[in-house]
XYZ file of C-alpha atoms in Angstrom:
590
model
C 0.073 59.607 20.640
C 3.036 56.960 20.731
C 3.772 55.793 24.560
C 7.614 56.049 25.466
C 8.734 53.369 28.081
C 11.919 54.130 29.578
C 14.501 51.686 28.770
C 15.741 50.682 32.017
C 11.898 50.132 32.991
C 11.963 47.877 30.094
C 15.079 46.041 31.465
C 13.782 46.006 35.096
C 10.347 44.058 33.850
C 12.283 41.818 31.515
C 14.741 40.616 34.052
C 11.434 39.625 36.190
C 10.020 38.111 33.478
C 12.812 35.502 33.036
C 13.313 35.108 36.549
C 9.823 33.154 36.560
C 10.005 32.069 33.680
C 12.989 30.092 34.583
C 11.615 29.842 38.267
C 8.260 27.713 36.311
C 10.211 25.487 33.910
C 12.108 24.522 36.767
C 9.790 23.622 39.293
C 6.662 21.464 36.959
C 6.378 18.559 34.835
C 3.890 17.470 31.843
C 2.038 14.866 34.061
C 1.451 17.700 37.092
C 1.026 20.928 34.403
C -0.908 19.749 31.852
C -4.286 19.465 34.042
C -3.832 22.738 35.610
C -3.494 23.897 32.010
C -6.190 21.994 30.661
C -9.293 21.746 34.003
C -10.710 18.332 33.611
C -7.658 16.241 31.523
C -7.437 12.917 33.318
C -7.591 9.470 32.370
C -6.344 8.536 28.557
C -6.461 11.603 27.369
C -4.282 12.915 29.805
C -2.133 9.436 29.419
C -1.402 10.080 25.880
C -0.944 13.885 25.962
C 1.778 13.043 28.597
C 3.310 10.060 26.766
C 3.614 12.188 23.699
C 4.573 15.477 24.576
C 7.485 16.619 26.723
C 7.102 19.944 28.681
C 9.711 22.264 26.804
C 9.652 25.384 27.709
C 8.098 28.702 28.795
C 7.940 31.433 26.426
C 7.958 35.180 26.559
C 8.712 38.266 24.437
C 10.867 40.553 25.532
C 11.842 44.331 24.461
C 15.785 44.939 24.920
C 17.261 47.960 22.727
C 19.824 46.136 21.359
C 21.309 42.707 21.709
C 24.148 43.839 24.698
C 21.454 44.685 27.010
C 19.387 41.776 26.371
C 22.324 39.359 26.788
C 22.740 41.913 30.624
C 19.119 40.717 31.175
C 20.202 36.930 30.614
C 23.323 37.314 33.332
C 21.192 39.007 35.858
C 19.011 36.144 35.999
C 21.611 33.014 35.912
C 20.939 32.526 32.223
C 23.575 31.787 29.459
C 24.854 35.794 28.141
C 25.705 34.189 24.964
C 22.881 31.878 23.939
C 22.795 31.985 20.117
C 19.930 33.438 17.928
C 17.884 33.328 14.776
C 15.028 35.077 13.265
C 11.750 34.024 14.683
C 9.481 33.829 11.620
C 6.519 33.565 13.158
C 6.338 35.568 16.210
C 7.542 38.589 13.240
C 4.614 37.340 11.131
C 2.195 37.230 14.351
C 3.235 40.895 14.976
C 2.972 42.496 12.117
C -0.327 41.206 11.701
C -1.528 42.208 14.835
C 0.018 46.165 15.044
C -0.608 46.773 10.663
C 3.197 46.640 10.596
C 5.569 45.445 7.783
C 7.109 42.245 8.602
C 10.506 43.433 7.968
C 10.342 46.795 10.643
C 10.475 44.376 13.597
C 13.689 42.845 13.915
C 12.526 39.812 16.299
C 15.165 37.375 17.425
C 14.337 33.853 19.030
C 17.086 32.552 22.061
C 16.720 29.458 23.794
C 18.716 29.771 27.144
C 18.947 26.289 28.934
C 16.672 25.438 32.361
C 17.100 22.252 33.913
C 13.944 20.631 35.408
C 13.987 19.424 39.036
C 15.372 15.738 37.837
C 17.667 17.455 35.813
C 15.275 17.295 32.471
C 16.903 19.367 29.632
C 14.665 22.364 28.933
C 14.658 25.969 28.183
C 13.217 29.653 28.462
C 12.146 30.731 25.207
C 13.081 34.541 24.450
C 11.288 36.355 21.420
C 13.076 39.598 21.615
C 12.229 42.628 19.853
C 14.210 44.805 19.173
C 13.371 47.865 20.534
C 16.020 50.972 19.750
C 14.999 54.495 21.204
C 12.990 56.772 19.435
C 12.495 54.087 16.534
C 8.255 54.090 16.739
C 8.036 50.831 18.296
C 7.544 51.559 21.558
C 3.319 51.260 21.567
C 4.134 47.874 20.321
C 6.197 47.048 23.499
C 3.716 48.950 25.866
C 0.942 46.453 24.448
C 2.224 43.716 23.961
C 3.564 44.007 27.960
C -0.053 44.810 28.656
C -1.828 41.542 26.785
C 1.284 39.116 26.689
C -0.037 38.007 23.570
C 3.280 35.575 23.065
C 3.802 34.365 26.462
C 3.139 30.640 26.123
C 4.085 27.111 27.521
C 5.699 24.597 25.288
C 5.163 21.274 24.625
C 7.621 19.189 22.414
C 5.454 16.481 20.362
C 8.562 13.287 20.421
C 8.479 11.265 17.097
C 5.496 13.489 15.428
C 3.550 11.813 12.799
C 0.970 13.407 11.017
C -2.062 11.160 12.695
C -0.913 11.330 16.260
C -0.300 15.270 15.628
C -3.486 15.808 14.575
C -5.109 13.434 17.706
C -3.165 15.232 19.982
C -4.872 18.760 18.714
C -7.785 17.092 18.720
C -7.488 16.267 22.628
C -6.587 19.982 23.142
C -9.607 21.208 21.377
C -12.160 18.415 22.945
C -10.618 20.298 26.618
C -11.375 23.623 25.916
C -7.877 24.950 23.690
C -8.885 27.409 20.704
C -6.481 27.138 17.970
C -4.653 30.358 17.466
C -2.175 30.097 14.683
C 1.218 28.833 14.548
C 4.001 28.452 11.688
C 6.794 26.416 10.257
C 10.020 27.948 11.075
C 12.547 27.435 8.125
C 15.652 28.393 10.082
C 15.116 25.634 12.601
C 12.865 22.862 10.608
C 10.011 23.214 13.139
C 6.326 23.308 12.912
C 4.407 25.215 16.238
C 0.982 24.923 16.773
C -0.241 27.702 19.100
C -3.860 27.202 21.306
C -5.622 29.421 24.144
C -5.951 28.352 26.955
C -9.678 28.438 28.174
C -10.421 30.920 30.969
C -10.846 28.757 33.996
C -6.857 27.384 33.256
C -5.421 27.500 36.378
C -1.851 29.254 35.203
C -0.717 32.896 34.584
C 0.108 31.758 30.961
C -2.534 31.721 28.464
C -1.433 30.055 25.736
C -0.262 26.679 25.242
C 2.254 25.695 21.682
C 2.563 22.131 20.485
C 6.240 22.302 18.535
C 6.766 19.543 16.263
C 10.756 19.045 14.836
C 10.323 19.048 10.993
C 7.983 20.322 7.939
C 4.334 19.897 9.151
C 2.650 22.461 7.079
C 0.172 19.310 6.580
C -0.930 19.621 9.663
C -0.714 23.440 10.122
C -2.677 24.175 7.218
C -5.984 22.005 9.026
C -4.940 23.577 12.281
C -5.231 27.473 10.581
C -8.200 26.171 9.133
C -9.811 26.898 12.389
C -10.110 30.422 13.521
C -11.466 32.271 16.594
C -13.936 33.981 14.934
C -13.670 36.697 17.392
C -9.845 36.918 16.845
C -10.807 40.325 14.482
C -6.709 40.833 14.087
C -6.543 37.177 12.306
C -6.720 38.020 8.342
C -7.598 34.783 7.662
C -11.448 35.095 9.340
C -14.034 35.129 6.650
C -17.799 37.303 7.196
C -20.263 34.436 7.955
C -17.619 31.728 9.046
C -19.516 29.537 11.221
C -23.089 30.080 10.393
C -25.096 26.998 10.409
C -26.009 27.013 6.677
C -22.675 26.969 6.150
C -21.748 24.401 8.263
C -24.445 22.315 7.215
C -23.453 22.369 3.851
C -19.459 21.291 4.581
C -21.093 18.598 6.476
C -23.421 17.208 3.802
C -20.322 17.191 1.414
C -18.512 15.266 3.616
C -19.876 11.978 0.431
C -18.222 14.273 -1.690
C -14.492 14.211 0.081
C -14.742 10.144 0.791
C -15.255 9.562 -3.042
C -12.087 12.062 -3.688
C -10.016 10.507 -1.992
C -11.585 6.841 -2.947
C -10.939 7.914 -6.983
C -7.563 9.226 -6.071
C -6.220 6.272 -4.433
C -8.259 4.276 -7.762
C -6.556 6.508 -10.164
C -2.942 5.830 -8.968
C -1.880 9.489 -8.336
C -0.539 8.964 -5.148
C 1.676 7.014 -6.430
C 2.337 8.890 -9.175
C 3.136 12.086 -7.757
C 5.704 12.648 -4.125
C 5.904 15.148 -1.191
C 9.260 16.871 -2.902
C 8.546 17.789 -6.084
C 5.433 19.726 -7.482
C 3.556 18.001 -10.931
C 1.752 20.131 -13.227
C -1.791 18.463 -13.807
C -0.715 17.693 -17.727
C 2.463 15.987 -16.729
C -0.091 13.915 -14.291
C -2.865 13.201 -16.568
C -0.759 11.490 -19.070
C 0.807 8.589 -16.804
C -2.607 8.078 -14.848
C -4.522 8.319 -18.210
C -6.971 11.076 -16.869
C -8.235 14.052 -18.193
C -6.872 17.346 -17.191
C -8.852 19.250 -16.467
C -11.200 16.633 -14.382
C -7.856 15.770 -12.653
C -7.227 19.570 -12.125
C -10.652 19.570 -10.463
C -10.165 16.893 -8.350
C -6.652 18.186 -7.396
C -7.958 21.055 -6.377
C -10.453 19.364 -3.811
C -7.829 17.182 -2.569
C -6.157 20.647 -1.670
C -8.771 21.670 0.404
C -8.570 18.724 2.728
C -4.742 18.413 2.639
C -3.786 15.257 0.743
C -2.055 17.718 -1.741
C -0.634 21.054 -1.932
C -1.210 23.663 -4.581
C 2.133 25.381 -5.929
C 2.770 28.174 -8.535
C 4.575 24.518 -10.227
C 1.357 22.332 -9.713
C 0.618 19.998 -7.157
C 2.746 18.405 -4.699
C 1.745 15.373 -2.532
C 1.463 15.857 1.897
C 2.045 13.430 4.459
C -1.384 12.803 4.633
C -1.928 11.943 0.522
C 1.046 9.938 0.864
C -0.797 7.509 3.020
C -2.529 6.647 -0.103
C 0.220 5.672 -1.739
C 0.160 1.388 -2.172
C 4.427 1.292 -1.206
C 3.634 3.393 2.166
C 4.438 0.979 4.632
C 0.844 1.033 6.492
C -0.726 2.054 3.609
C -4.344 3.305 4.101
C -5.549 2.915 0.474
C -6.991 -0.278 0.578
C -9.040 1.724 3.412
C -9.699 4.455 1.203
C -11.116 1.303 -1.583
C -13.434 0.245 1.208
C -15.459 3.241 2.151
C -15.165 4.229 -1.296
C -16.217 1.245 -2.250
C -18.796 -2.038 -0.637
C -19.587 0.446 2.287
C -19.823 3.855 0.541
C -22.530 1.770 -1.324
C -23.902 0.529 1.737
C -24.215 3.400 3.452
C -26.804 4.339 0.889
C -29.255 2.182 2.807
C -28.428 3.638 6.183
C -32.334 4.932 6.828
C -33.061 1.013 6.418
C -30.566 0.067 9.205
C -31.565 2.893 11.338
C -35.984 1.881 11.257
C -35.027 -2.122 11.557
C -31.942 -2.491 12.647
C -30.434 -4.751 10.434
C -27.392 -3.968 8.059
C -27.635 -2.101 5.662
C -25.021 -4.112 4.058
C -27.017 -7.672 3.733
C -29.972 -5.171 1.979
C -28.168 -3.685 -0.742
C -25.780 -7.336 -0.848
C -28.345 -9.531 -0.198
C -25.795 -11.093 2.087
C -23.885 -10.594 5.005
C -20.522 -8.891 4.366
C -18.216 -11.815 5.756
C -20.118 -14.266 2.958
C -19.726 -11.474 0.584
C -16.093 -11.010 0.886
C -15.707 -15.159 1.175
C -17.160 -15.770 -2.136
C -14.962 -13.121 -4.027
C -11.172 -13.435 -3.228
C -9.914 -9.775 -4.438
C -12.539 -8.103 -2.183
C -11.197 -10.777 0.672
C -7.936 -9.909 -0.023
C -8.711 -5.833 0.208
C -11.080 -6.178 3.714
C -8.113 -8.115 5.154
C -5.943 -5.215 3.760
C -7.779 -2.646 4.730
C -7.760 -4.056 8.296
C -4.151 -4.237 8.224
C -4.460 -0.641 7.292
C -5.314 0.476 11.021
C -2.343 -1.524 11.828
C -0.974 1.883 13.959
C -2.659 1.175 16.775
C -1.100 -1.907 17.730
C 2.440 -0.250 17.758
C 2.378 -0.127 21.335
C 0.890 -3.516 22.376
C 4.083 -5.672 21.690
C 5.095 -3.410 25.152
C 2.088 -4.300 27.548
C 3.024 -5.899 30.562
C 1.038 -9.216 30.167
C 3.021 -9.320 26.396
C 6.399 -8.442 28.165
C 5.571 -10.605 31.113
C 5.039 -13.732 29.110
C 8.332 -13.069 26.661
C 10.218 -13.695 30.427
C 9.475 -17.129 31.227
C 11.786 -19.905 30.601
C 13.192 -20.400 27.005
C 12.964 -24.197 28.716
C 8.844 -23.154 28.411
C 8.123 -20.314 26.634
C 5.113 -18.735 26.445
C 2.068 -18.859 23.964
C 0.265 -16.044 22.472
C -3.050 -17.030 20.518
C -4.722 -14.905 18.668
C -8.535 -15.786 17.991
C -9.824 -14.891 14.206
C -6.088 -12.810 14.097
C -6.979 -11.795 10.494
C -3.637 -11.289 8.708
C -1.289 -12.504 11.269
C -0.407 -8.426 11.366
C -0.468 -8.218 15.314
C 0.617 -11.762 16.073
C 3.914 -10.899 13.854
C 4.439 -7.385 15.691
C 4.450 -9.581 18.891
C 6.368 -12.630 17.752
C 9.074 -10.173 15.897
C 9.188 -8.090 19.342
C 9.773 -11.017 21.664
C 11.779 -13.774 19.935
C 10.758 -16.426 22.439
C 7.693 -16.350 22.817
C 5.454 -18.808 20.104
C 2.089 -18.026 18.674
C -1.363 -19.726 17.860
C -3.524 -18.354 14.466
C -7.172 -19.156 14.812
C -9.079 -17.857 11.105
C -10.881 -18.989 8.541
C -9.026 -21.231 5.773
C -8.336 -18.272 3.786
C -6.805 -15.903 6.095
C -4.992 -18.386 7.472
C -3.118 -19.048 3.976
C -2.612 -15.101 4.199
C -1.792 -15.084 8.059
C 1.142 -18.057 7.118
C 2.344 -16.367 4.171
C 3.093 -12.750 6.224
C 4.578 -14.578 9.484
C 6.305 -16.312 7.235
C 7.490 -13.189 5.580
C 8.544 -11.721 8.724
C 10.621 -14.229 9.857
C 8.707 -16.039 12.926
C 6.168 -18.642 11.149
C 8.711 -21.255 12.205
C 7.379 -20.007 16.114
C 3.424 -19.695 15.094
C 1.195 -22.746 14.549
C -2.415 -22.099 12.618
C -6.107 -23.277 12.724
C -8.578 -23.632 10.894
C -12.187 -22.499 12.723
C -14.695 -20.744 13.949
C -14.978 -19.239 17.792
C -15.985 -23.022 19.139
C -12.476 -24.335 18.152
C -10.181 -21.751 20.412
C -7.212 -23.279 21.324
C -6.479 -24.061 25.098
C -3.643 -23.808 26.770
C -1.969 -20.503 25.961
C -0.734 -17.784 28.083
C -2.261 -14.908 26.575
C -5.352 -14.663 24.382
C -5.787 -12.006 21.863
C -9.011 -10.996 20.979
C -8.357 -7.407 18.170
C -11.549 -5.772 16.540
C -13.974 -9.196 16.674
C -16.048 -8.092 19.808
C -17.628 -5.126 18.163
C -18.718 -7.105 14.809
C -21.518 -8.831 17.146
C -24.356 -8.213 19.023
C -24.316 -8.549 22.833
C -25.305 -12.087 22.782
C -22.668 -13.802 20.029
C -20.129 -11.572 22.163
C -21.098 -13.358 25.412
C -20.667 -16.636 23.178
C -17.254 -15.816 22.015
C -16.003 -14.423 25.357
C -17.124 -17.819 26.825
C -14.975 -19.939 24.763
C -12.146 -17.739 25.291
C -12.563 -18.131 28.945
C -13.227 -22.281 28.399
C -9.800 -22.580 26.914
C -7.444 -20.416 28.898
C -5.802 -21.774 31.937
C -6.422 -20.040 35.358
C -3.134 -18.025 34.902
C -4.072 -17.046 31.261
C -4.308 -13.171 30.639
C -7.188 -12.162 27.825
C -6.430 -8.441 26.348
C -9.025 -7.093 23.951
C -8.949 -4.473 21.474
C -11.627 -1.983 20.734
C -12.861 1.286 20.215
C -14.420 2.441 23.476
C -17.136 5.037 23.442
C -17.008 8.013 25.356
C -19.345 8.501 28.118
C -19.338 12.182 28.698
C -19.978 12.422 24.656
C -16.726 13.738 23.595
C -16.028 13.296 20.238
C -14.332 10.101 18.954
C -13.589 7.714 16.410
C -15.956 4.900 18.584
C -18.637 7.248 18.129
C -18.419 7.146 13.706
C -17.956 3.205 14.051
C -20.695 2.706 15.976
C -22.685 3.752 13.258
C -19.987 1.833 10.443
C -20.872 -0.912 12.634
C -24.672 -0.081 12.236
C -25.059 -0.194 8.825
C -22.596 -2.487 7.812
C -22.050 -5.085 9.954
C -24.898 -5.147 12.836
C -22.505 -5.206 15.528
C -21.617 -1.921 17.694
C -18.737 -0.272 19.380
C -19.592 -0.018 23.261
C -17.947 1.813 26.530
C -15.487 -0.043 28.741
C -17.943 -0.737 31.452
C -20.200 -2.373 29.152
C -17.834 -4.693 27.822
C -17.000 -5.210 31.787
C -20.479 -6.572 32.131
C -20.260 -9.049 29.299
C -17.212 -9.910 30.324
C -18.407 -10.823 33.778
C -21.049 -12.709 32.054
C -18.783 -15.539 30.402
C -17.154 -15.522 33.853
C -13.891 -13.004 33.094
C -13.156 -9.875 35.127
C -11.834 -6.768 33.339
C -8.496 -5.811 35.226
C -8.239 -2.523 33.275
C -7.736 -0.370 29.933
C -5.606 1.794 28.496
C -5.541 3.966 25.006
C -3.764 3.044 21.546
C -3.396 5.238 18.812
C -6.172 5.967 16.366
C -8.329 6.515 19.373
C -8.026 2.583 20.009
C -8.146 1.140 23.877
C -6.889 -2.048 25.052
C -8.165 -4.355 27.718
C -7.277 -6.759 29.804
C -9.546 -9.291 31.749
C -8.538 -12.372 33.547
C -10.376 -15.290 34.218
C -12.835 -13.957 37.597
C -11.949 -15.474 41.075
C -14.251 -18.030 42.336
C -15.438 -17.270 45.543
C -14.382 -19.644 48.464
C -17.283 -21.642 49.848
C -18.747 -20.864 53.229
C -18.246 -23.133 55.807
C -21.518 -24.552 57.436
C -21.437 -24.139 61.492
C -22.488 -27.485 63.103
């Protein structure tokens, strides 16, 4: 038996709607909302949620019987009458699925009237209306959808989206308690949502939370609907058995499988080969990359699984993700990809002999350590360093830290110094130099990398403002301003670190700043990147990743105080320490 809402009941419930709806946007923020949304987000997870996202909007469907009443409903409550529509693709697709109904019975609109935020932030109430004409067989739709408020949401806009951070940020979601439940990419506006429930104890009427990204993520998307509440029995897309251990145990013990993929991918030159416009059927591929077609169609259609490429009626078409792979990608990850295929795919072959003695795995298999290794063979040098350049990302933000910016404003009479100790490359030193043109830098590597690290800064216009040398940890320079130490702690045990950390602090001044970059683990066990390094580090290189409060302690121990930490992308934290205040003697009473 259909239920039959009277229309101005349906009017009278949508104008309250909107009126707190518009009432909400107006009154919180991301910083204040997102905990109450989310019981438990604090710290740098809540940091980079909030420095990412911007709260948007709230959303809500609505059930006018034509578009003149709805724009009545938008006067009542101080909105914009004439806000402009289009069709909202995926609130049609979401409801069609969920009520058996064809997609194109439910004429569903999407408005945007504008809400200004206490401080005058730009946002909006977001209005899915459905059109809901008398007698027309929808109404059971309206009467449950008002019941469940399946589409009423809050909105988070994800500023400057790329496909890692995207994916991190869903990752924080899920890690506090948000179930992925769908989303789409919306054609008629070039936007990608991400939709999530909110867990139970959320402490908001509103229980779902979208992530909207401007542009084509289907990347993205695709892992995100590769997660389904498997109690969600309206969502097609849920396969019997989803879930089960064995199953789960056996994507898990591919996981070999997918490194080696994407290793022979990135070998074989297809990245490069193919691009994220245009589809290539696997002949037209083979030829150019001189593989076999149907292996290639094979591996393709892995690669498809895990999102590097995209299976079309055409062929194959390469994602944001694949493209990473590509060697002209500024930030290119293949010489990663050459490295875990590679020295420490084969290394982690011995991991059972790391794990009963402890030593690397690496100097078994190698019969040497894997800096010696990489010393004696300059093309696998050359990779490692450009596979640590690779990972690059994470230092986008530290050309902004306030002992950085702080420096760049002393005296051009003065300026400052910046040294960087075993800097690799020269890949941080030259984001820092480039970012503050008067500051000057100091290169401590081995003679190898420090050919590299002269030809890049050189490259980049400031090796006129860097001098290098040649060394080990017992030659740091003194004098400078700011000491770098990026991704050298965790290569060493506790006891080489103390070492290190005790030169550093023998060569800066008293008014030197020290800020070191690491992967810190978690200590509540959330999942993290720190957490898989810890056992990279393990097997490869007999160091370890370690939490913040452990690095405190052996910072303390070569006399430096840690002043503090904060995140980086790629799950990265930077900290900074400062040489530790000597106590004032006590005076002796006569």
């Amino acid at each position: 038996m259909t239920t039959t809402l009277p229309d101005k009941t349906l009017l009278l419930d949508g104008i309250a709607d909107l009126r707190a709806a518009a009432r909400f946007v107006r009154e919180h923020d991301s910083v204040a909302l997102l905990p109450l949304l989310l019981p438990g987000l604090d710290g740098p997870d809540l940091q980079a949620l909030a420095g990412h996202c911007r709260f948007a909007h709230a959303g809500l469907l609505l059930f006018p019987p034509d578009a003149d009443s709805l724009r009545a409903q938008f006067a009542a409550c101080g909105l914009e009458a004439d806000t402009p529509s289009h069709p909202s693709v995926v609130v049609r697709e979401r409801l069609a699925r969920r009520h058996g109904r064809d997609p194109a019975d439910l004429d569903v609109r999407i408005l945007r009237p504008r809400v200004y935020g206490s401080a005058g932030q730009r946002r909006a109430v977001e209005v899915f209306a459905l059109t809901v004409p008398p007698h027309s067989g929808l109404e059971a739709i309206a009467a449950h959808e008002r019941t469940h408020r399946h589409e009423a949401h809050l909105a988070f806009e994800v500023e400057h989206p790329e496909p890692l951070a995207l994916r991190g940020l869903c990752a924080i979601l899920v890690r506090h308690g948000a179930r992925p439940d769908g989303g789409g990419y919306n054609p008629h506006e070039d936007g990608t949502v991400l939709y999530f429930t909110l867990p139970a104890e959320s402490a908001c009427d509103y229980g779902r939370l979208e992530l909207y990204a401007p542009g084509d993520h289907r990347d993205t998307l695709a892992a995100h609907l590769d997660h389904p509440d498997p109690f969600d029995l309206t969502r097609a897309d849920v396969r019997p058995g989803a879930g089960e251990p064995a199953e789960t145990l056996l994507h898990l013990l591919t996981g070999a499988w997918t490194t080696q993929a994407l290793a022979a991918f990135a070998r074989l030159g297809l990245p490069d080969a193919m691009d994220t416009r245009t589809a290539h059927r696997t002949e037209d591929l083979a030829r150019p990359t001189g593989t076999h077609p149907r292996g290639l169609a094979t591996l393709l259609r892995h690669l498809a699984m895990i999102g590097a490429v995209h299976e079309e009626q055409e062929g194959f078409r390469l994602t944001e993700l694949g493209a990473l792979l590509r060697a002209d990608t500024p930030g290119s990850m293949r010489p990663l990809a050459l490295m875990y295929g590679g020295p420490f795919y084969r290394s982690f072959g011995g991991l059972d002999h790391a794990v009963r003695t402890g030593d690397p795995a690496f100097d078994h298999i190698f019969g040497e350590n894997h800096f010696d290794h990489f010393a004696r063979d300059p093309q696998l040098a050359a990779l490692f360093d450009q596979s640590m350049a690779a990972s690059s990302r994470m230092f986008q933000p530290l050309p902004t830290h306030p002992v950085i910016t702080a420096a760049a404003r002393t005296p051009a009479t003065a300026p400052a110094t910046v040294v960087d100790v075993a800097g690799g490359n020269g890949e941080l030193l030259g984001r820092i130099l480039t970012a503050h043109p008067r500051l000057r830098g100091v290169l401590l590597e081995r003679p190898h990398a420090v050919e590299a690290a002269r030809r890049r800064l050189d490259a980049a216009g400031c090796g006129e403002r860097c001098t290098y040398r040649s060394g080990d940890f017992a030659d740091v320079p003194t004098g400078g301003d700011v000491y770098v130490l990026s991704r050298v702690l965790h290569d060493w045990d506790d006891d080489r670190c103390r070492e290190i950390l005790r030169h550093c602090a023998r060569a800066m001044p008293a008014h030197a700043d020290l800020l070191v970059v690491e992967r810190l683990l978690p200590v509540d066990g959330s999942p993290s990147l720190a957490t898989a390094w810890d056992l990279h580090m393990l097997c490869n290189v007999g160091g370890r990743e370690r939490s913040a409060d452990h690095y405190a302690r052996l910072l303390a121990d070569a006399g430096l105080e840690l002043v503090g930490h904060s995140p980086l992308p790629l799950d990265a934290h930077v900290m900074h320490a400062r040489r530790a205040a000597v106590p004032e003697p006590v005076a002796r009473r006569s």
